[in-house]
Amino acid sequence: MAINLQKGQRENINAPKFTIGLGWDINNTSTGGAFDLDASLFLLDDNKKLVSDNHFIFYNNLESPDKAVIHSGDNLTGDGEGDDEQIKIDLTKIDAAVKEITVVVTIHDADTRRQNFGQVRNSFIRIFNTDTNEEILKYELDEDFSIETAVEFGRIYNRNGEWKFEAVGSGQRDGLEKFVSMYQ
């Protein structure tokens, strides 16, 4: 049975192979443009910096060099039920230099389209065992981000040989570029 996390809570990930599912729905708005949310992962070292440029996983770089992290690709609309984007992680293959994986969701062209996370609803991150499909945990983002265009949903980190997930839920308005500059 999955554990529903609140912001700040942590939980062990007791599966060597798991999938991160991200989902969201869009409020009816008058912006006139479609919403394109993008899931990105930053594979970080002990210093909270990218192990390499190829350890930034997003719609233009769908897998890590060690093939331990594989992104399903870009969902341009968020239509439908369930996960809108998925990222598979195999900890048995992950580069030993990776100590943390930060999960970020951004709105593509948010400023141009005059969109923000206040117009997004039912957003969540869930982690499930890739082999059994058993859901391990779920974090529903229930805060109102009225001006933010990027949200760090959570982080997966290695502490004393155990991988854990922390529900972060921290938004900012400078988009993906802000996260890239933080982690390079």
XYZ file of N, CA, C and O in Angstrom:
736
model
N 0.842 -1.179 0.000
C 0.000 0.000 0.000
C 0.892 1.248 0.000
O 1.838 1.350 0.758
N 0.561 2.189 -0.846
C 1.364 3.399 -0.994
C 1.210 4.315 0.213
O 0.159 4.377 0.845
N 2.248 5.043 0.485
C 2.239 6.039 1.544
C 2.013 7.394 0.893
O 2.723 7.770 -0.040
N 1.007 8.138 1.377
C 0.756 9.483 0.883
C 1.552 10.463 1.735
O 1.304 10.572 2.941
N 2.486 11.147 1.105
C 3.381 12.046 1.824
C 2.841 13.465 1.872
O 2.099 13.905 0.989
N 3.266 14.185 2.892
C 3.031 15.614 3.014
C 4.375 16.309 2.781
O 5.445 15.699 2.893
N 4.326 17.597 2.466
C 5.548 18.368 2.228
C 6.509 18.188 3.400
O 6.122 18.271 4.556
N 7.767 17.893 3.057
C 8.802 17.717 4.062
C 8.980 16.290 4.541
O 10.001 15.962 5.143
N 8.009 15.431 4.299
C 8.124 14.040 4.738
C 9.126 13.284 3.883
O 9.323 13.589 2.703
N 9.728 12.274 4.495
C 10.684 11.410 3.811
C 10.228 9.962 3.941
O 9.613 9.585 4.923
N 10.611 9.176 2.920
C 10.257 7.758 2.941
C 11.326 6.965 2.201
O 11.860 7.410 1.185
N 11.646 5.773 2.709
C 12.596 4.886 2.045
C 12.022 4.375 0.731
O 10.813 4.140 0.626
N 12.890 4.187 -0.240
C 12.515 3.531 -1.488
C 13.168 2.163 -1.456
O 14.376 2.043 -1.618
N 12.375 1.153 -1.207
C 12.904 -0.198 -1.032
C 12.753 -1.028 -2.296
O 12.311 -2.177 -2.240
N 13.112 -0.447 -3.425
C 13.063 -1.171 -4.696
C 14.256 -0.717 -5.533
O 14.445 0.479 -5.725
N 15.059 -1.643 -6.023
C 16.219 -1.244 -6.826
C 15.834 -0.674 -8.194
O 16.579 0.084 -8.784
N 14.630 -1.041 -8.665
C 14.131 -0.517 -9.938
C 12.751 0.079 -9.674
O 11.847 -0.611 -9.207
N 12.631 1.374 -9.950
C 11.349 2.022 -9.730
C 11.088 3.038 -10.827
O 11.982 3.420 -11.570
N 9.835 3.452 -10.919
C 9.427 4.430 -11.909
C 8.824 5.621 -11.192
O 8.046 5.453 -10.243
N 9.211 6.801 -11.645
C 8.618 8.033 -11.156
C 7.518 8.407 -12.145
O 7.781 8.567 -13.330
N 6.311 8.513 -11.663
C 5.198 8.963 -12.483
C 4.799 10.357 -12.056
O 4.676 10.627 -10.862
N 4.623 11.243 -13.030
C 4.179 12.603 -12.742
C 2.887 12.855 -13.498
O 2.764 12.475 -14.665
N 1.946 13.488 -12.827
C 0.676 13.770 -13.470
C 0.146 15.125 -13.069
O 0.516 15.672 -12.032
N -0.746 15.665 -13.901
C -1.350 16.970 -13.642
C -2.548 17.158 -14.549
O -2.705 16.469 -15.552
N -3.394 18.070 -14.167
C -4.507 18.517 -14.992
C -4.405 20.032 -15.090
O -3.784 20.680 -14.237
N -5.050 20.583 -16.071
C -4.984 22.014 -16.303
C -6.347 22.627 -16.009
O -7.378 22.112 -16.439
N -6.348 23.741 -15.259
C -7.591 24.482 -15.046
C -8.028 25.097 -16.361
O -7.206 25.388 -17.230
N -9.304 25.324 -16.515
C -9.776 26.058 -17.686
C -9.320 27.504 -17.548
O -9.588 28.149 -16.543
N -8.591 27.983 -18.538
C -8.058 29.342 -18.472
C -8.322 30.068 -19.776
O -8.703 29.476 -20.771
N -8.043 31.331 -19.736
C -8.233 32.141 -20.937
C -6.902 32.515 -21.572
O -6.827 33.487 -22.309
N -5.849 31.783 -21.262
C -4.545 32.119 -21.837
C -4.490 31.827 -23.321
O -3.633 32.351 -24.023
N -5.375 30.961 -23.791
C -5.433 30.674 -25.222
C -4.410 29.664 -25.695
O -4.521 29.148 -26.781
N -3.417 29.356 -24.888
C -2.387 28.417 -25.306
C -2.473 27.125 -24.530
O -2.955 27.096 -23.408
N -2.006 26.072 -25.149
C -1.953 24.782 -24.469
C -0.867 24.824 -23.392
O 0.093 25.583 -23.489
N -1.037 24.028 -22.361
C -0.039 23.899 -21.310
C 0.885 22.743 -21.656
O 0.420 21.653 -21.974
N 2.176 22.977 -21.592
C 3.170 21.938 -21.822
C 4.058 21.882 -20.591
O 4.955 22.701 -20.434
N 3.779 20.941 -19.686
C 4.601 20.761 -18.505
C 5.694 19.756 -18.810
O 5.457 18.781 -19.529
N 6.870 20.016 -18.281
C 8.028 19.171 -18.557
C 8.652 18.676 -17.262
O 8.948 19.472 -16.365
N 8.861 17.362 -17.174
C 9.549 16.761 -16.039
C 11.035 16.679 -16.354
O 11.421 16.274 -17.449
N 11.853 17.089 -15.399
C 13.308 17.044 -15.556
C 13.924 16.469 -14.288
O 13.396 16.662 -13.197
N 15.044 15.768 -14.455
C 15.791 15.240 -13.323
C 17.218 15.747 -13.387
O 17.819 15.790 -14.465
N 17.727 16.103 -12.228
C 19.121 16.518 -12.090
C 19.815 15.467 -11.234
O 19.446 15.271 -10.079
N 20.802 14.762 -11.820
C 21.548 13.740 -11.108
C 22.785 14.404 -10.532
O 23.698 14.795 -11.263
N 22.795 14.543 -9.205
C 23.776 15.378 -8.520
C 24.792 14.559 -7.730
O 24.496 13.468 -7.256
N 25.957 15.170 -7.559
C 27.027 14.542 -6.769
C 26.955 15.017 -5.316
O 25.990 15.670 -4.907
N 27.991 14.729 -4.539
C 28.046 15.125 -3.130
C 27.948 16.632 -2.927
O 27.535 17.095 -1.867
N 28.365 17.404 -3.928
C 28.356 18.870 -3.830
C 27.077 19.492 -4.379
O 27.014 20.702 -4.586
N 26.069 18.661 -4.644
C 24.789 19.115 -5.204
C 24.970 19.815 -6.557
O 24.308 20.789 -6.874
N 25.897 19.262 -7.356
C 26.138 19.730 -8.720
C 25.957 18.547 -9.665
O 26.163 17.386 -9.287
N 25.577 18.849 -10.920
C 25.427 17.793 -11.918
C 26.721 16.993 -12.032
O 27.812 17.570 -12.079
N 26.599 15.678 -12.085
C 27.767 14.816 -12.273
C 28.437 15.182 -13.601
O 29.653 15.265 -13.692
N 27.621 15.429 -14.630
C 28.074 15.939 -15.936
C 26.853 16.554 -16.619
O 25.727 16.378 -16.154
N 27.061 17.258 -17.713
C 25.926 17.826 -18.449
C 24.952 16.736 -18.901
O 23.747 16.975 -18.991
N 25.464 15.539 -19.169
C 24.616 14.428 -19.604
C 23.809 13.808 -18.464
O 23.015 12.906 -18.687
N 24.016 14.294 -17.245
C 23.248 13.830 -16.091
C 22.066 14.755 -15.794
O 21.466 14.686 -14.725
N 21.742 15.614 -16.738
C 20.524 16.429 -16.706
C 19.556 15.752 -17.666
O 19.768 15.745 -18.880
N 18.511 15.133 -17.125
C 17.573 14.324 -17.910
C 16.306 15.152 -18.142
O 15.665 15.593 -17.183
N 15.967 15.344 -19.412
C 14.786 16.126 -19.782
C 14.397 15.745 -21.202
O 14.962 14.812 -21.770
N 13.445 16.463 -21.806
C 12.896 16.062 -23.108
C 13.917 16.038 -24.235
O 13.695 15.377 -25.244
N 15.052 16.709 -24.104
C 16.098 16.658 -25.137
C 17.260 15.734 -24.771
O 18.213 15.608 -25.534
N 17.224 15.131 -23.610
C 18.229 14.155 -23.178
C 17.494 13.120 -22.330
O 17.372 13.287 -21.115
N 16.997 12.079 -22.966
C 16.071 11.161 -22.319
C 16.712 10.063 -21.469
O 15.995 9.344 -20.784
N 18.047 9.932 -21.506
C 18.647 8.905 -20.654
C 20.018 9.310 -20.162
O 20.743 10.061 -20.809
N 20.350 8.799 -18.988
C 21.658 9.068 -18.388
C 22.722 8.241 -19.104
O 22.411 7.231 -19.747
N 23.995 8.647 -19.005
C 25.066 7.906 -19.689
C 25.132 6.424 -19.309
O 25.462 5.590 -20.148
N 24.804 6.094 -18.048
C 24.842 4.702 -17.599
C 23.541 3.949 -17.884
O 23.392 2.797 -17.537
N 22.579 4.641 -18.503
C 21.266 4.091 -18.839
C 20.474 3.655 -17.607
O 19.540 2.860 -17.693
N 20.825 4.207 -16.452
C 20.101 3.916 -15.221
C 18.845 4.761 -15.092
O 17.932 4.410 -14.354
N 18.786 5.885 -15.812
C 17.635 6.781 -15.767
C 17.145 6.980 -17.194
O 17.904 7.426 -18.062
N 15.875 6.632 -17.434
C 15.302 6.741 -18.780
C 13.954 7.450 -18.700
O 13.025 6.977 -18.033
N 13.850 8.578 -19.379
C 12.640 9.419 -19.433
C 11.752 8.918 -20.575
O 12.244 8.630 -21.663
N 10.445 8.849 -20.343
C 9.514 8.336 -21.352
C 9.285 9.296 -22.518
O 8.766 8.900 -23.551
N 9.653 10.555 -22.349
C 9.432 11.539 -23.404
C 8.455 12.608 -22.969
O 7.834 12.532 -21.915
N 8.324 13.615 -23.796
C 7.561 14.812 -23.478
C 6.083 14.635 -23.795
O 5.715 14.318 -24.918
N 5.228 14.856 -22.791
C 3.783 14.915 -22.987
C 3.447 16.396 -23.158
O 3.665 17.190 -22.251
N 2.940 16.781 -24.300
C 2.739 18.192 -24.619
C 1.440 18.779 -24.082
O 1.257 19.990 -24.114
N 0.525 17.938 -23.556
C -0.784 18.462 -23.166
C -1.232 18.106 -21.754
O -2.034 18.824 -21.177
N -0.791 16.990 -21.207
C -1.277 16.549 -19.902
C -2.659 15.930 -19.957
O -3.283 15.680 -18.929
N -3.155 15.673 -21.168
C -4.486 15.089 -21.318
C -4.512 13.657 -20.798
O -3.515 12.951 -20.838
N -5.665 13.248 -20.329
C -5.860 11.862 -19.918
C -5.649 11.653 -18.433
O -5.233 12.542 -17.706
N -5.936 10.444 -18.010
C -5.832 10.065 -16.606
C -4.449 9.490 -16.313
O -3.741 9.060 -17.210
N -4.085 9.477 -15.048
C -2.850 8.828 -14.617
C -1.609 9.645 -14.900
O -1.649 10.870 -14.984
N -0.487 8.941 -15.059
C 0.805 9.593 -15.260
C 0.847 10.270 -16.625
O 0.469 9.683 -17.630
N 1.346 11.499 -16.644
C 1.539 12.204 -17.906
C 2.958 11.991 -18.436
O 3.176 11.983 -19.639
N 3.905 11.852 -17.544
C 5.281 11.510 -17.923
C 5.811 10.522 -16.898
O 5.422 10.558 -15.735
N 6.692 9.636 -17.352
C 7.305 8.650 -16.461
C 8.813 8.626 -16.686
O 9.288 8.837 -17.801
N 9.528 8.334 -15.608
C 10.974 8.198 -15.671
C 11.341 6.937 -14.902
O 11.019 6.801 -13.720
N 11.988 6.008 -15.598
C 12.404 4.747 -14.977
C 13.813 4.914 -14.406
O 14.684 5.495 -15.058
N 14.011 4.376 -13.209
C 15.315 4.440 -12.548
C 15.707 3.039 -12.107
O 14.917 2.329 -11.479
N 16.928 2.658 -12.457
C 17.494 1.373 -12.062
C 18.722 1.657 -11.203
O 19.794 2.002 -11.717
N 18.562 1.544 -9.890
C 19.656 1.870 -8.967
C 20.818 0.885 -9.061
O 21.916 1.188 -8.616
N 20.590 -0.297 -9.663
C 21.688 -1.254 -9.813
C 22.679 -0.787 -10.881
O 23.794 -1.286 -10.933
N 22.270 0.153 -11.726
C 23.139 0.647 -12.798
C 23.662 2.059 -12.555
O 24.513 2.530 -13.289
N 23.137 2.740 -11.547
C 23.414 4.170 -11.398
C 24.878 4.431 -11.057
O 25.499 3.691 -10.293
N 25.414 5.468 -11.665
C 26.791 5.906 -11.447
C 27.002 6.143 -9.951
O 26.188 6.807 -9.294
N 28.079 5.627 -9.398
C 28.369 5.769 -7.970
C 28.522 7.226 -7.553
O 28.343 7.557 -6.373
N 28.815 8.117 -8.487
C 28.958 9.538 -8.172
C 27.614 10.210 -7.893
O 27.557 11.267 -7.267
N 26.513 9.594 -8.329
C 25.184 10.178 -8.127
C 24.737 9.919 -6.689
O 24.583 8.784 -6.265
N 24.517 11.017 -5.954
C 24.083 10.926 -4.563
C 22.685 11.486 -4.346
O 22.080 11.290 -3.298
N 22.193 12.228 -5.352
C 20.865 12.828 -5.231
C 20.256 12.999 -6.623
O 20.971 13.287 -7.586
N 18.953 12.817 -6.697
C 18.205 13.034 -7.939
C 17.088 14.022 -7.611
O 16.205 13.714 -6.805
N 17.167 15.197 -8.213
C 16.154 16.221 -7.975
C 15.117 16.171 -9.090
O 15.468 16.147 -10.266
N 13.836 16.141 -8.702
C 12.729 16.030 -9.648
C 12.045 17.399 -9.749
O 11.509 17.906 -8.772
N 12.077 17.966 -10.964
C 11.542 19.305 -11.207
C 10.509 19.234 -12.329
O 10.694 18.503 -13.301
N 9.437 20.002 -12.198
C 8.455 20.140 -13.271
C 8.336 21.630 -13.597
O 8.201 22.456 -12.700
N 8.415 21.940 -14.890
C 8.349 23.331 -15.340
C 7.278 23.466 -16.418
O 6.885 22.489 -17.043
N 6.827 24.700 -16.626
C 5.879 24.994 -17.697
C 6.670 25.587 -18.852
O 7.304 26.637 -18.707
N 6.645 24.904 -19.991
C 7.368 25.361 -21.179
C 6.759 26.665 -21.694
O 5.550 26.776 -21.828
N 7.612 27.654 -21.967
C 7.182 28.966 -22.478
C 6.135 29.620 -21.584
O 5.214 30.290 -22.066
N 6.286 29.468 -20.278
C 5.289 29.990 -19.333
C 5.098 31.496 -19.455
O 3.962 31.983 -19.437
N 6.179 32.248 -19.568
C 6.054 33.709 -19.647
C 5.335 34.137 -20.912
O 4.430 34.964 -20.876
N 5.729 33.559 -22.040
C 5.107 33.897 -23.322
C 3.623 33.567 -23.305
O 2.797 34.334 -23.809
N 3.284 32.441 -22.721
C 1.887 31.981 -22.703
C 1.102 32.524 -21.510
O -0.074 32.213 -21.352
N 1.783 33.271 -20.628
C 1.178 33.826 -19.416
C 0.522 32.724 -18.571
O -0.640 32.789 -18.209
N 1.339 31.702 -18.261
C 0.863 30.556 -17.504
C 1.693 30.395 -16.237
O 2.858 30.792 -16.185
N 1.092 29.792 -15.221
C 1.792 29.512 -13.968
C 1.155 28.291 -13.308
O 0.125 27.792 -13.765
N 1.773 27.825 -12.243
C 1.273 26.624 -11.574
C -0.032 26.853 -10.821
O -0.687 25.903 -10.407
N -0.459 28.104 -10.666
C -1.772 28.383 -10.113
C -2.879 27.914 -11.040
O -4.022 27.736 -10.621
N -2.546 27.698 -12.301
C -3.510 27.228 -13.294
C -3.437 25.710 -13.491
O -4.103 25.166 -14.362
N -2.635 25.047 -12.687
C -2.469 23.593 -12.759
C -3.109 22.995 -11.510
O -2.968 23.522 -10.415
N -3.802 21.894 -11.679
C -4.429 21.236 -10.535
C -4.142 19.734 -10.585
O -3.715 19.208 -11.605
N -4.408 19.086 -9.470
C -4.246 17.632 -9.359
C -2.843 17.169 -9.738
O -2.673 16.098 -10.318
N -1.840 17.959 -9.419
C -0.478 17.540 -9.756
C 0.073 16.624 -8.666
O -0.197 16.805 -7.489
N 0.827 15.618 -9.114
C 1.358 14.638 -8.179
C 2.640 14.030 -8.723
O 2.940 14.099 -9.910
N 3.380 13.444 -7.799
C 4.496 12.574 -8.137
C 4.235 11.274 -7.385
O 3.760 11.288 -6.256
N 4.493 10.182 -8.060
C 4.363 8.896 -7.389
C 5.550 8.042 -7.784
O 6.145 8.222 -8.851
N 5.896 7.134 -6.921
C 6.988 6.203 -7.193
C 6.426 4.804 -7.025
O 5.780 4.498 -6.019
N 6.648 3.979 -8.060
C 6.183 2.607 -7.966
C 7.276 1.650 -8.419
O 8.156 1.992 -9.200
N 7.213 0.433 -7.880
C 8.155 -0.623 -8.205
C 7.964 -0.998 -9.678
O 6.865 -1.366 -10.084
N 9.019 -0.877 -10.472
C 8.930 -1.146 -11.904
C 8.581 -2.598 -12.191
O 7.838 -2.893 -13.124
N 9.086 -3.508 -11.373
C 8.860 -4.938 -11.619
C 7.453 -5.394 -11.230
O 6.861 -6.228 -11.909
N 6.906 -4.857 -10.130
C 5.615 -5.335 -9.622
C 4.471 -4.352 -9.849
O 3.312 -4.699 -9.629
N 4.784 -3.113 -10.253
C 3.809 -2.022 -10.393
C 3.183 -1.600 -9.067
O 2.228 -0.829 -9.045
N 3.707 -2.096 -7.951
C 3.190 -1.705 -6.642
C 3.626 -0.272 -6.332
O 4.816 0.055 -6.388
N 2.655 0.573 -6.009
C 2.956 1.963 -5.681
C 3.622 2.021 -4.309
O 3.115 1.454 -3.338
N 4.762 2.697 -4.243
C 5.525 2.820 -3.003
C 5.108 4.071 -2.243
O 4.898 4.043 -1.037
N 4.998 5.181 -2.962
C 4.621 6.430 -2.322
C 4.001 7.380 -3.338
O 4.158 7.218 -4.546
N 3.293 8.371 -2.804
C 2.676 9.393 -3.645
C 2.712 10.716 -2.892
O 2.506 10.739 -1.671
N 2.984 11.786 -3.627
C 2.981 13.127 -3.057
C 2.136 14.009 -3.959
O 2.476 14.218 -5.119
N 1.015 14.466 -3.430
C 0.120 15.336 -4.181
C 0.451 16.777 -3.828
O 0.434 17.159 -2.650
N 0.740 17.561 -4.834
C 1.099 18.957 -4.640
C -0.192 19.752 -4.484
O -0.899 19.987 -5.456
N -0.511 20.153 -3.258
C -1.803 20.789 -3.024
C -1.694 22.284 -2.713
O -2.674 22.914 -2.342
N -0.507 22.847 -2.881
C -0.354 24.274 -2.627
C -0.761 25.083 -3.849
O -0.770 24.590 -4.965
N -1.082 26.337 -3.625
C -1.459 27.218 -4.721
C -0.245 28.053 -5.113
O 0.167 28.940 -4.378
N 0.342 27.721 -6.242
C 1.478 28.468 -6.763
C 0.947 29.448 -7.811
O 0.817 29.110 -8.971
N 0.638 30.657 -7.400
C -0.050 31.597 -8.292
C 0.871 32.305 -9.283
O 0.398 32.798 -10.298
N 2.169 32.363 -8.997
C 3.091 33.034 -9.934
C 4.244 32.129 -10.374
O 4.982 32.470 -11.272
N 4.381 30.978 -9.759
C 5.507 30.106 -10.023
C 5.356 29.369 -11.356
O 4.265 28.967 -11.729
N 6.480 29.211 -12.058
C 6.491 28.511 -13.345
C 7.331 27.239 -13.288
O 7.439 26.537 -14.283
N 7.925 26.973 -12.136
C 8.735 25.767 -11.941
C 8.560 25.305 -10.498
O 8.490 26.126 -9.582
N 8.480 23.978 -10.315
C 8.319 23.423 -8.981
C 9.259 22.232 -8.807
O 9.291 21.333 -9.654
N 10.026 22.268 -7.733
C 10.793 21.089 -7.339
C 9.826 20.203 -6.554
O 9.423 20.544 -5.443
N 9.417 19.104 -7.163
C 8.462 18.196 -6.520
C 9.120 17.436 -5.386
O 8.522 17.236 -4.337
N 10.329 16.959 -5.624
C 10.975 16.161 -4.597
C 12.397 15.835 -4.953
O 12.900 16.220 -6.008
N 13.022 15.135 -4.026
C 14.392 14.699 -4.268
C 14.550 13.285 -3.741
O 13.948 12.900 -2.738
N 15.334 12.536 -4.476
C 15.680 11.173 -4.099
C 17.152 11.227 -3.744
O 17.959 11.731 -4.523
N 17.494 10.757 -2.574
C 18.877 10.893 -2.137
C 19.367 9.625 -1.451
O 18.582 8.838 -0.923
N 20.686 9.454 -1.500
C 21.329 8.291 -0.906
C 21.916 8.696 0.438
O 22.759 9.581 0.515
N 21.438 8.057 1.493
C 21.950 8.323 2.829
C 22.358 6.988 3.447
O 21.513 6.107 3.623
N 23.653 6.841 3.689
C 24.182 5.609 4.298
C 23.782 4.356 3.527
O 23.414 3.341 4.103
N 23.834 4.453 2.190
C 23.549 3.305 1.347
C 22.074 3.039 1.100
O 21.730 2.094 0.398
N 21.190 3.842 1.679
C 19.756 3.690 1.456
C 19.228 4.872 0.651
O 19.603 6.019 0.900
N 18.366 4.579 -0.321
C 17.755 5.626 -1.126
C 16.423 6.020 -0.512
O 15.627 5.168 -0.141
N 16.219 7.331 -0.390
C 15.008 7.878 0.218
C 14.421 8.950 -0.697
O 15.127 9.532 -1.517
N 13.137 9.216 -0.521
C 12.460 10.293 -1.227
C 12.024 11.329 -0.205
O 11.493 10.977 0.855
N 12.236 12.610 -0.538
C 11.738 13.706 0.281
C 10.765 14.528 -0.554
O 11.095 14.963 -1.657
N 9.566 14.761 -0.027
C 8.567 15.606 -0.686
C 8.959 17.065 -0.447
O 8.949 17.523 0.689
N 9.322 17.785 -1.511
C 9.824 19.150 -1.360
C 8.729 20.192 -1.614
O 8.443 21.026 -0.764
N 8.134 20.208 -2.793
C 7.061 21.148 -3.088
C 7.476 22.602 -2.994
O 6.802 23.416 -2.388
N 8.581 22.949 -3.637
C 9.105 24.316 -3.602
C 9.034 24.930 -4.994
O 9.621 24.400 -5.936
N 8.333 26.053 -5.123
C 8.171 26.695 -6.424
C 9.008 27.941 -6.574
O 9.414 28.563 -5.592
N 9.257 28.291 -7.825
C 9.923 29.550 -8.141
C 9.478 30.001 -9.524
O 8.905 29.229 -10.273
N 9.735 31.256 -9.851
C 9.173 31.813 -11.078
C 10.168 32.003 -12.208
O 9.813 32.564 -13.241
N 11.382 31.530 -12.056
C 12.402 31.739 -13.091
C 12.569 30.551 -14.036
O 13.524 30.495 -14.791
N 11.681 29.599 -13.985
C 11.679 28.498 -14.936
C 12.846 27.542 -14.783
O 13.580 27.544 -13.790
N 13.011 26.707 -15.791
C 14.025 25.662 -15.783
C 15.442 26.232 -15.708
O 16.320 25.643 -15.078
N 15.656 27.387 -16.334
C 16.997 27.992 -16.359
C 17.548 28.201 -14.954
O 18.736 28.045 -14.711
N 16.685 28.560 -14.012
C 17.109 28.782 -12.631
C 17.684 27.501 -12.034
O 18.734 27.510 -11.398
N 16.994 26.379 -12.263
C 17.482 25.105 -11.734
C 18.786 24.700 -12.419
O 19.715 24.217 -11.768
N 18.868 24.872 -13.725
C 20.094 24.534 -14.442
C 21.265 25.329 -13.884
O 22.330 24.777 -13.605
N 21.080 26.620 -13.655
C 22.178 27.451 -13.133
C 22.536 27.058 -11.699
O 23.699 27.131 -11.304
N 21.568 26.604 -10.923
C 21.848 26.177 -9.538
C 22.709 24.923 -9.504
O 23.554 24.771 -8.618
N 22.471 24.013 -10.450
C 23.107 22.699 -10.372
C 24.323 22.515 -11.276
O 24.962 21.477 -11.209
N 24.657 23.485 -12.103
C 25.841 23.336 -12.963
C 27.104 23.616 -12.215
O 27.186 24.331 -11.285
